[in-house]
Amino acid sequence: GEDVEQSLFLSVREGDSSVINCTYTDSSSTYLYWYKQEPGAGLQLLTYIFSNMDMKQDQRLTVLLNKKDKHLSLRIADTQTGDSAIYFCAEMKGNQFYFGTGTSLTVIP
Amino acid sequence: GAGVSQSPSNKVTEKGKDVELRCDPISGHTALYWYRQRLGQGLEFLIYFQGNSAPDKSGLPSDRFSAERTGESVSTLTIQRTQQEDSAVYLCASSFTSGVTDTQYFGPGTRLTVL
């Protein structure tokens, strides 16, 4: 099938690290994306990784890609209350984007 | 069960022509969203429908863009007098309500190419 899978919910304490996981479907996907949706707002592109990379770091965000297992993760260091949002992973296959259902991250003060 | 579907999956058109894109949300979902993703850019919010309320059109880039939704079912996004900069993947999503924690389920998108 075309399912990109994510856990629906994650809760962490402020200051801890958050790790959001995603499994995708097609090893030939060229780009993999992480989007953030804050309350009442549209989706915001956080970061993306090209499929020939294993890791990408951008400030507090670290993306890890395991192509063999078709597993993508997003680590947020020193999680803040402002990081509370829904996080979507997505894969690009050919001309189409396939999104996961999103992981709702709740940061507990 | 069926997810969000969109048609066509690909559309190639000539500059100046009108196009109509269709979205079939998940049955029972009251909220429907249209987004656009241009190559190399993030998703751009276009328009949002919630039940019978007036749609939030704040993201529409110009008056050439319009969208309709019949009740809580099918939505169509129309682009008049298409321009090359309209080339993008147009994504539709639906959710059960418009609550901030409600999961949005996305369709596969329509890739629009304007020659």
mmCIF file with all atom_site columns, N, CA, C and O in Angstrom, chain A residues 63-109:
data_model
loop_
_atom_site.group_PDB
_atom_site.id
_atom_site.type_symbol
_atom_site.label_atom_id
_atom_site.label_alt_id
_atom_site.label_comp_id
_atom_site.label_asym_id
_atom_site.label_entity_id
_atom_site.label_seq_id
_atom_site.pdbx_PDB_ins_code
_atom_site.Cartn_x
_atom_site.Cartn_y
_atom_site.Cartn_z
_atom_site.occupancy
_atom_site.B_iso_or_equiv
_atom_site.pdbx_formal_charge
_atom_site.auth_seq_id
_atom_site.auth_comp_id
_atom_site.auth_asym_id
_atom_site.auth_atom_id
_atom_site.pdbx_PDB_model_num
ATOM 1   N N  . VAL A 1 63  ? 17.672 14.911 11.674 1.00 0.00 ? 63  VAL A N  1
ATOM 2   C CA . VAL A 1 63  ? 16.914 13.927 10.906 1.00 0.00 ? 63  VAL A CA 1
ATOM 3   C C  . VAL A 1 63  ? 17.832 12.745 10.642 1.00 0.00 ? 63  VAL A C  1
ATOM 4   O O  . VAL A 1 63  ? 18.978 12.913 10.216 1.00 0.00 ? 63  VAL A O  1
ATOM 5   N N  . LEU A 1 64  ? 17.326 11.558 10.935 1.00 0.00 ? 64  LEU A N  1
ATOM 6   C CA . LEU A 1 64  ? 18.059 10.330 10.651 1.00 0.00 ? 64  LEU A CA 1
ATOM 7   C C  . LEU A 1 64  ? 17.276 9.515  9.640  1.00 0.00 ? 64  LEU A C  1
ATOM 8   O O  . LEU A 1 64  ? 16.044 9.382  9.754  1.00 0.00 ? 64  LEU A O  1
ATOM 9   N N  . LEU A 1 65  ? 17.982 8.967  8.673  1.00 0.00 ? 65  LEU A N  1
ATOM 10  C CA . LEU A 1 65  ? 17.345 8.162  7.635  1.00 0.00 ? 65  LEU A CA 1
ATOM 11  C C  . LEU A 1 65  ? 17.999 6.797  7.573  1.00 0.00 ? 65  LEU A C  1
ATOM 12  O O  . LEU A 1 65  ? 19.229 6.682  7.419  1.00 0.00 ? 65  LEU A O  1
ATOM 13  N N  . ASN A 1 66  ? 17.203 5.765  7.697  1.00 0.00 ? 66  ASN A N  1
ATOM 14  C CA . ASN A 1 66  ? 17.657 4.389  7.554  1.00 0.00 ? 66  ASN A CA 1
ATOM 15  C C  . ASN A 1 66  ? 16.944 3.825  6.323  1.00 0.00 ? 66  ASN A C  1
ATOM 16  O O  . ASN A 1 66  ? 15.786 3.424  6.391  1.00 0.00 ? 66  ASN A O  1
ATOM 17  N N  . LYS A 1 67  ? 17.642 3.835  5.218  1.00 0.00 ? 67  LYS A N  1
ATOM 18  C CA . LYS A 1 67  ? 17.009 3.427  3.965  1.00 0.00 ? 67  LYS A CA 1
ATOM 19  C C  . LYS A 1 67  ? 16.691 1.944  3.957  1.00 0.00 ? 67  LYS A C  1
ATOM 20  O O  . LYS A 1 67  ? 15.698 1.513  3.384  1.00 0.00 ? 67  LYS A O  1
ATOM 21  N N  . LYS A 1 68  ? 17.546 1.167  4.597  1.00 0.00 ? 68  LYS A N  1
ATOM 22  C CA . LYS A 1 68  ? 17.330 -0.275 4.593  1.00 0.00 ? 68  LYS A CA 1
ATOM 23  C C  . LYS A 1 68  ? 15.998 -0.627 5.247  1.00 0.00 ? 68  LYS A C  1
ATOM 24  O O  . LYS A 1 68  ? 15.237 -1.445 4.734  1.00 0.00 ? 68  LYS A O  1
ATOM 25  N N  . ASP A 1 69  ? 15.723 0.041  6.370  1.00 0.00 ? 69  ASP A N  1
ATOM 26  C CA . ASP A 1 69  ? 14.477 -0.221 7.094  1.00 0.00 ? 69  ASP A CA 1
ATOM 27  C C  . ASP A 1 69  ? 13.361 0.738  6.682  1.00 0.00 ? 69  ASP A C  1
ATOM 28  O O  . ASP A 1 69  ? 12.266 0.661  7.241  1.00 0.00 ? 69  ASP A O  1
ATOM 29  N N  . LYS A 1 70  ? 13.650 1.660  5.768  1.00 0.00 ? 70  LYS A N  1
ATOM 30  C CA . LYS A 1 70  ? 12.680 2.690  5.358  1.00 0.00 ? 70  LYS A CA 1
ATOM 31  C C  . LYS A 1 70  ? 12.123 3.403  6.590  1.00 0.00 ? 70  LYS A C  1
ATOM 32  O O  . LYS A 1 70  ? 10.912 3.528  6.783  1.00 0.00 ? 70  LYS A O  1
ATOM 33  N N  . HIS A 1 71  ? 13.044 3.869  7.415  1.00 0.00 ? 71  HIS A N  1
ATOM 34  C CA . HIS A 1 71  ? 12.691 4.506  8.671  1.00 0.00 ? 71  HIS A CA 1
ATOM 35  C C  . HIS A 1 71  ? 13.310 5.896  8.730  1.00 0.00 ? 71  HIS A C  1
ATOM 36  O O  . HIS A 1 71  ? 14.494 6.081  8.463  1.00 0.00 ? 71  HIS A O  1
ATOM 37  N N  . LEU A 1 72  ? 12.484 6.836  9.077  1.00 0.00 ? 72  LEU A N  1
ATOM 38  C CA . LEU A 1 72  ? 12.894 8.240  9.169  1.00 0.00 ? 72  LEU A CA 1
ATOM 39  C C  . LEU A 1 72  ? 12.567 8.727  10.572 1.00 0.00 ? 72  LEU A C  1
ATOM 40  O O  . LEU A 1 72  ? 11.507 8.380  11.111 1.00 0.00 ? 72  LEU A O  1
ATOM 41  N N  . SER A 1 73  ? 13.455 9.491  11.167 1.00 0.00 ? 73  SER A N  1
ATOM 42  C CA . SER A 1 73  ? 13.133 10.046 12.487 1.00 0.00 ? 73  SER A CA 1
ATOM 43  C C  . SER A 1 73  ? 13.528 11.511 12.549 1.00 0.00 ? 73  SER A C  1
ATOM 44  O O  . SER A 1 73  ? 14.411 11.978 11.831 1.00 0.00 ? 73  SER A O  1
ATOM 45  N N  . LEU A 1 74  ? 12.828 12.204 13.419 1.00 0.00 ? 74  LEU A N  1
ATOM 46  C CA . LEU A 1 74  ? 13.112 13.617 13.690 1.00 0.00 ? 74  LEU A CA 1
ATOM 47  C C  . LEU A 1 74  ? 13.364 13.756 15.176 1.00 0.00 ? 74  LEU A C  1
ATOM 48  O O  . LEU A 1 74  ? 12.495 13.408 15.982 1.00 0.00 ? 74  LEU A O  1
ATOM 49  N N  . ARG A 1 75  ? 14.531 14.224 15.523 1.00 0.00 ? 75  ARG A N  1
ATOM 50  C CA . ARG A 1 75  ? 14.862 14.446 16.926 1.00 0.00 ? 75  ARG A CA 1
ATOM 51  C C  . ARG A 1 75  ? 14.881 15.950 17.175 1.00 0.00 ? 75  ARG A C  1
ATOM 52  O O  . ARG A 1 75  ? 15.528 16.704 16.444 1.00 0.00 ? 75  ARG A O  1
ATOM 53  N N  . ILE A 1 76  ? 14.172 16.361 18.215 1.00 0.00 ? 76  ILE A N  1
ATOM 54  C CA . ILE A 1 76  ? 14.162 17.763 18.626 1.00 0.00 ? 76  ILE A CA 1
ATOM 55  C C  . ILE A 1 76  ? 14.857 17.830 19.973 1.00 0.00 ? 76  ILE A C  1
ATOM 56  O O  . ILE A 1 76  ? 14.386 17.244 20.962 1.00 0.00 ? 76  ILE A O  1
ATOM 57  N N  . ALA A 1 77  ? 15.980 18.493 20.010 1.00 0.00 ? 77  ALA A N  1
ATOM 58  C CA . ALA A 1 77  ? 16.722 18.626 21.259 1.00 0.00 ? 77  ALA A CA 1
ATOM 59  C C  . ALA A 1 77  ? 16.126 19.751 22.098 1.00 0.00 ? 77  ALA A C  1
ATOM 60  O O  . ALA A 1 77  ? 15.574 20.726 21.560 1.00 0.00 ? 77  ALA A O  1
ATOM 61  N N  . ASP A 1 78  ? 16.237 19.610 23.435 1.00 0.00 ? 78  ASP A N  1
ATOM 62  C CA . ASP A 1 78  ? 15.790 20.664 24.349 1.00 0.00 ? 78  ASP A CA 1
ATOM 63  C C  . ASP A 1 78  ? 14.389 21.147 23.974 1.00 0.00 ? 78  ASP A C  1
ATOM 64  O O  . ASP A 1 78  ? 14.155 22.332 23.688 1.00 0.00 ? 78  ASP A O  1
ATOM 65  N N  . THR A 1 79  ? 13.452 20.223 23.962 1.00 0.00 ? 79  THR A N  1
ATOM 66  C CA . THR A 1 79  ? 12.097 20.524 23.505 1.00 0.00 ? 79  THR A CA 1
ATOM 67  C C  . THR A 1 79  ? 11.463 21.626 24.355 1.00 0.00 ? 79  THR A C  1
ATOM 68  O O  . THR A 1 79  ? 11.533 21.590 25.587 1.00 0.00 ? 79  THR A O  1
ATOM 69  N N  . GLN A 1 80  ? 10.823 22.563 23.687 1.00 0.00 ? 80  GLN A N  1
ATOM 70  C CA . GLN A 1 80  ? 10.174 23.701 24.334 1.00 0.00 ? 80  GLN A CA 1
ATOM 71  C C  . GLN A 1 80  ? 8.659  23.620 24.157 1.00 0.00 ? 80  GLN A C  1
ATOM 72  O O  . GLN A 1 80  ? 8.173  22.925 23.268 1.00 0.00 ? 80  GLN A O  1
ATOM 73  N N  . THR A 1 81  ? 7.937  24.369 24.966 1.00 0.00 ? 81  THR A N  1
ATOM 74  C CA . THR A 1 81  ? 6.473  24.347 24.860 1.00 0.00 ? 81  THR A CA 1
ATOM 75  C C  . THR A 1 81  ? 6.021  24.817 23.485 1.00 0.00 ? 81  THR A C  1
ATOM 76  O O  . THR A 1 81  ? 4.992  24.385 22.978 1.00 0.00 ? 81  THR A O  1
ATOM 77  N N  . GLY A 1 82  ? 6.804  25.687 22.868 1.00 0.00 ? 82  GLY A N  1
ATOM 78  C CA . GLY A 1 82  ? 6.469  26.146 21.520 1.00 0.00 ? 82  GLY A CA 1
ATOM 79  C C  . GLY A 1 82  ? 6.626  25.083 20.456 1.00 0.00 ? 82  GLY A C  1
ATOM 80  O O  . GLY A 1 82  ? 6.222  25.288 19.303 1.00 0.00 ? 82  GLY A O  1
ATOM 81  N N  . ASP A 1 83  ? 7.206  23.955 20.823 1.00 0.00 ? 83  ASP A N  1
ATOM 82  C CA . ASP A 1 83  ? 7.340  22.854 19.867 1.00 0.00 ? 83  ASP A CA 1
ATOM 83  C C  . ASP A 1 83  ? 6.074  21.996 19.822 1.00 0.00 ? 83  ASP A C  1
ATOM 84  O O  . ASP A 1 83  ? 5.967  21.105 18.969 1.00 0.00 ? 83  ASP A O  1
ATOM 85  N N  . SER A 1 84  ? 5.137  22.262 20.738 1.00 0.00 ? 84  SER A N  1
ATOM 86  C CA . SER A 1 84  ? 3.878  21.512 20.712 1.00 0.00 ? 84  SER A CA 1
ATOM 87  C C  . SER A 1 84  ? 3.165  21.762 19.395 1.00 0.00 ? 84  SER A C  1
ATOM 88  O O  . SER A 1 84  ? 2.872  22.908 19.043 1.00 0.00 ? 84  SER A O  1
ATOM 89  N N  . ALA A 1 85  ? 2.915  20.704 18.675 1.00 0.00 ? 85  ALA A N  1
ATOM 90  C CA . ALA A 1 85  ? 2.334  20.816 17.336 1.00 0.00 ? 85  ALA A CA 1
ATOM 91  C C  . ALA A 1 85  ? 2.130  19.406 16.804 1.00 0.00 ? 85  ALA A C  1
ATOM 92  O O  . ALA A 1 85  ? 2.428  18.423 17.473 1.00 0.00 ? 85  ALA A O  1
ATOM 93  N N  . ILE A 1 86  ? 1.620  19.338 15.587 1.00 0.00 ? 86  ILE A N  1
ATOM 94  C CA . ILE A 1 86  ? 1.525  18.054 14.895 1.00 0.00 ? 86  ILE A CA 1
ATOM 95  C C  . ILE A 1 86  ? 2.642  18.007 13.851 1.00 0.00 ? 86  ILE A C  1
ATOM 96  O O  . ILE A 1 86  ? 2.826  18.952 13.095 1.00 0.00 ? 86  ILE A O  1
ATOM 97  N N  . TYR A 1 87  ? 3.364  16.911 13.824 1.00 0.00 ? 87  TYR A N  1
ATOM 98  C CA . TYR A 1 87  ? 4.500  16.754 12.922 1.00 0.00 ? 87  TYR A CA 1
ATOM 99  C C  . TYR A 1 87  ? 4.173  15.676 11.891 1.00 0.00 ? 87  TYR A C  1
ATOM 100 O O  . TYR A 1 87  ? 3.808  14.558 12.232 1.00 0.00 ? 87  TYR A O  1
ATOM 101 N N  . PHE A 1 88  ? 4.332  16.053 10.630 1.00 0.00 ? 88  PHE A N  1
ATOM 102 C CA . PHE A 1 88  ? 4.045  15.133 9.535  1.00 0.00 ? 88  PHE A CA 1
ATOM 103 C C  . PHE A 1 88  ? 5.329  14.750 8.820  1.00 0.00 ? 88  PHE A C  1
ATOM 104 O O  . PHE A 1 88  ? 6.146  15.620 8.517  1.00 0.00 ? 88  PHE A O  1
ATOM 105 N N  . CYS A 1 89  ? 5.495  13.471 8.548  1.00 0.00 ? 89  CYS A N  1
ATOM 106 C CA . CYS A 1 89  ? 6.545  13.090 7.608  1.00 0.00 ? 89  CYS A CA 1
ATOM 107 C C  . CYS A 1 89  ? 5.897  12.850 6.255  1.00 0.00 ? 89  CYS A C  1
ATOM 108 O O  . CYS A 1 89  ? 4.696  12.579 6.161  1.00 0.00 ? 89  CYS A O  1
ATOM 109 N N  . ALA A 1 90  ? 6.688  12.983 5.218  1.00 0.00 ? 90  ALA A N  1
ATOM 110 C CA . ALA A 1 90  ? 6.170  12.803 3.868  1.00 0.00 ? 90  ALA A CA 1
ATOM 111 C C  . ALA A 1 90  ? 7.279  12.274 2.983  1.00 0.00 ? 90  ALA A C  1
ATOM 112 O O  . ALA A 1 90  ? 8.455  12.596 3.177  1.00 0.00 ? 90  ALA A O  1
ATOM 113 N N  . GLU A 1 91  ? 6.882  11.462 2.025  1.00 0.00 ? 91  GLU A N  1
ATOM 114 C CA . GLU A 1 91  ? 7.833  11.000 1.034  1.00 0.00 ? 91  GLU A CA 1
ATOM 115 C C  . GLU A 1 91  ? 7.369  11.449 -0.340 1.00 0.00 ? 91  GLU A C  1
ATOM 116 O O  . GLU A 1 91  ? 6.168  11.573 -0.596 1.00 0.00 ? 91  GLU A O  1
ATOM 117 N N  . MET A 1 92  ? 8.363  11.691 -1.167 1.00 0.00 ? 92  MET A N  1
ATOM 118 C CA . MET A 1 92  ? 8.075  12.082 -2.542 1.00 0.00 ? 92  MET A CA 1
ATOM 119 C C  . MET A 1 92  ? 8.440  10.909 -3.431 1.00 0.00 ? 92  MET A C  1
ATOM 120 O O  . MET A 1 92  ? 9.584  10.463 -3.425 1.00 0.00 ? 92  MET A O  1
ATOM 121 N N  . LYS A 1 93  ? 7.438  10.398 -4.142 1.00 0.00 ? 93  LYS A N  1
ATOM 122 C CA . LYS A 1 93  ? 7.660  9.290  -5.069 1.00 0.00 ? 93  LYS A CA 1
ATOM 123 C C  . LYS A 1 93  ? 7.196  9.738  -6.447 1.00 0.00 ? 93  LYS A C  1
ATOM 124 O O  . LYS A 1 93  ? 6.011  9.976  -6.639 1.00 0.00 ? 93  LYS A O  1
ATOM 125 N N  . GLY A 1 94  ? 8.137  9.869  -7.348 1.00 0.00 ? 94  GLY A N  1
ATOM 126 C CA . GLY A 1 94  ? 7.730  10.352 -8.647 1.00 0.00 ? 94  GLY A CA 1
ATOM 127 C C  . GLY A 1 94  ? 7.134  11.730 -8.530 1.00 0.00 ? 94  GLY A C  1
ATOM 128 O O  . GLY A 1 94  ? 7.754  12.651 -8.018 1.00 0.00 ? 94  GLY A O  1
ATOM 129 N N  . ASN A 1 95  ? 5.910  11.856 -8.955 1.00 0.00 ? 95  ASN A N  1
ATOM 130 C CA . ASN A 1 95  ? 5.246  13.160 -8.920 1.00 0.00 ? 95  ASN A CA 1
ATOM 131 C C  . ASN A 1 95  ? 4.345  13.349 -7.717 1.00 0.00 ? 95  ASN A C  1
ATOM 132 O O  . ASN A 1 95  ? 3.678  14.369 -7.606 1.00 0.00 ? 95  ASN A O  1
ATOM 133 N N  . GLN A 1 96  ? 4.290  12.378 -6.854 1.00 0.00 ? 96  GLN A N  1
ATOM 134 C CA . GLN A 1 96  ? 3.305  12.436 -5.785 1.00 0.00 ? 96  GLN A CA 1
ATOM 135 C C  . GLN A 1 96  ? 3.962  12.544 -4.415 1.00 0.00 ? 96  GLN A C  1
ATOM 136 O O  . GLN A 1 96  ? 5.039  12.003 -4.181 1.00 0.00 ? 96  GLN A O  1
ATOM 137 N N  . PHE A 1 97  ? 3.245  13.241 -3.537 1.00 0.00 ? 97  PHE A N  1
ATOM 138 C CA . PHE A 1 97  ? 3.647  13.291 -2.144 1.00 0.00 ? 97  PHE A CA 1
ATOM 139 C C  . PHE A 1 97  ? 2.728  12.380 -1.338 1.00 0.00 ? 97  PHE A C  1
ATOM 140 O O  . PHE A 1 97  ? 1.529  12.379 -1.535 1.00 0.00 ? 97  PHE A O  1
ATOM 141 N N  . TYR A 1 98  ? 3.313  11.646 -0.421 1.00 0.00 ? 98  TYR A N  1
ATOM 142 C CA . TYR A 1 98  ? 2.531  10.818 0.481  1.00 0.00 ? 98  TYR A CA 1
ATOM 143 C C  . TYR A 1 98  ? 2.881  11.211 1.909  1.00 0.00 ? 98  TYR A C  1
ATOM 144 O O  . TYR A 1 98  ? 4.042  11.191 2.300  1.00 0.00 ? 98  TYR A O  1
ATOM 145 N N  . PHE A 1 99  ? 1.848  11.574 2.634  1.00 0.00 ? 99  PHE A N  1
ATOM 146 C CA . PHE A 1 99  ? 2.032  12.065 3.994  1.00 0.00 ? 99  PHE A CA 1
ATOM 147 C C  . PHE A 1 99  ? 1.591  11.022 4.999  1.00 0.00 ? 99  PHE A C  1
ATOM 148 O O  . PHE A 1 99  ? 0.647  10.273 4.773  1.00 0.00 ? 99  PHE A O  1
ATOM 149 N N  . GLY A 1 100 ? 2.276  11.027 6.137  1.00 0.00 ? 100 GLY A N  1
ATOM 150 C CA . GLY A 1 100 ? 1.774  10.280 7.275  1.00 0.00 ? 100 GLY A CA 1
ATOM 151 C C  . GLY A 1 100 ? 0.597  11.011 7.891  1.00 0.00 ? 100 GLY A C  1
ATOM 152 O O  . GLY A 1 100 ? 0.262  12.136 7.497  1.00 0.00 ? 100 GLY A O  1
ATOM 153 N N  . THR A 1 101 ? -0.022 10.402 8.869  1.00 0.00 ? 101 THR A N  1
ATOM 154 C CA . THR A 1 101 ? -1.204 10.999 9.495  1.00 0.00 ? 101 THR A CA 1
ATOM 155 C C  . THR A 1 101 ? -0.839 12.034 10.542 1.00 0.00 ? 101 THR A C  1
ATOM 156 O O  . THR A 1 101 ? -1.695 12.697 11.078 1.00 0.00 ? 101 THR A O  1
ATOM 157 N N  . GLY A 1 102 ? 0.453  12.146 10.827 1.00 0.00 ? 102 GLY A N  1
ATOM 158 C CA . GLY A 1 102 ? 0.882  13.165 11.778 1.00 0.00 ? 102 GLY A CA 1
ATOM 159 C C  . GLY A 1 102 ? 1.043  12.625 13.185 1.00 0.00 ? 102 GLY A C  1
ATOM 160 O O  . GLY A 1 102 ? 0.303  11.740 13.610 1.00 0.00 ? 102 GLY A O  1
ATOM 161 N N  . THR A 1 103 ? 2.011  13.158 13.908 1.00 0.00 ? 103 THR A N  1
ATOM 162 C CA . THR A 1 103 ? 2.231  12.840 15.322 1.00 0.00 ? 103 THR A CA 1
ATOM 163 C C  . THR A 1 103 ? 1.984  14.107 16.120 1.00 0.00 ? 103 THR A C  1
ATOM 164 O O  . THR A 1 103 ? 2.627  15.136 15.871 1.00 0.00 ? 103 THR A O  1
ATOM 165 N N  . SER A 1 104 ? 1.058  14.032 17.040 1.00 0.00 ? 104 SER A N  1
ATOM 166 C CA . SER A 1 104 ? 0.756  15.188 17.888 1.00 0.00 ? 104 SER A CA 1
ATOM 167 C C  . SER A 1 104 ? 1.722  15.200 19.059 1.00 0.00 ? 104 SER A C  1
ATOM 168 O O  . SER A 1 104 ? 1.681  14.318 19.917 1.00 0.00 ? 104 SER A O  1
ATOM 169 N N  . LEU A 1 105 ? 2.601  16.187 19.097 1.00 0.00 ? 105 LEU A N  1
ATOM 170 C CA . LEU A 1 105 ? 3.578  16.320 20.171 1.00 0.00 ? 105 LEU A CA 1
ATOM 171 C C  . LEU A 1 105 ? 3.058  17.283 21.226 1.00 0.00 ? 105 LEU A C  1
ATOM 172 O O  . LEU A 1 105 ? 2.721  18.433 20.920 1.00 0.00 ? 105 LEU A O  1
ATOM 173 N N  . THR A 1 106 ? 3.009  16.805 22.447 1.00 0.00 ? 106 THR A N  1
ATOM 174 C CA . THR A 1 106 ? 2.617  17.645 23.580 1.00 0.00 ? 106 THR A CA 1
ATOM 175 C C  . THR A 1 106 ? 3.823  17.805 24.486 1.00 0.00 ? 106 THR A C  1
ATOM 176 O O  . THR A 1 106 ? 4.427  16.809 24.904 1.00 0.00 ? 106 THR A O  1
ATOM 177 N N  . VAL A 1 107 ? 4.183  19.036 24.778 1.00 0.00 ? 107 VAL A N  1
ATOM 178 C CA . VAL A 1 107 ? 5.316  19.323 25.649 1.00 0.00 ? 107 VAL A CA 1
ATOM 179 C C  . VAL A 1 107 ? 4.781  19.748 27.010 1.00 0.00 ? 107 VAL A C  1
ATOM 180 O O  . VAL A 1 107 ? 4.034  20.740 27.111 1.00 0.00 ? 107 VAL A O  1
ATOM 181 N N  . ILE A 1 108 ? 5.161  19.016 28.022 1.00 0.00 ? 108 ILE A N  1
ATOM 182 C CA . ILE A 1 108 ? 4.663  19.252 29.382 1.00 0.00 ? 108 ILE A CA 1
ATOM 183 C C  . ILE A 1 108 ? 5.635  20.181 30.107 1.00 0.00 ? 108 ILE A C  1
ATOM 184 O O  . ILE A 1 108 ? 6.816  19.865 30.203 1.00 0.00 ? 108 ILE A O  1
ATOM 185 N N  . PRO A 1 109 ? 5.141  21.309 30.611 1.00 0.00 ? 109 PRO A N  1
ATOM 186 C CA . PRO A 1 109 ? 6.060  22.254 31.277 1.00 0.00 ? 109 PRO A CA 1
ATOM 187 C C  . PRO A 1 109 ? 6.677  21.657 32.539 1.00 0.00 ? 109 PRO A C  1
ATOM 188 O O  . PRO A 1 109 ? 6.095  20.789 33.181 1.00 0.00 ? 109 PRO A O  1
#
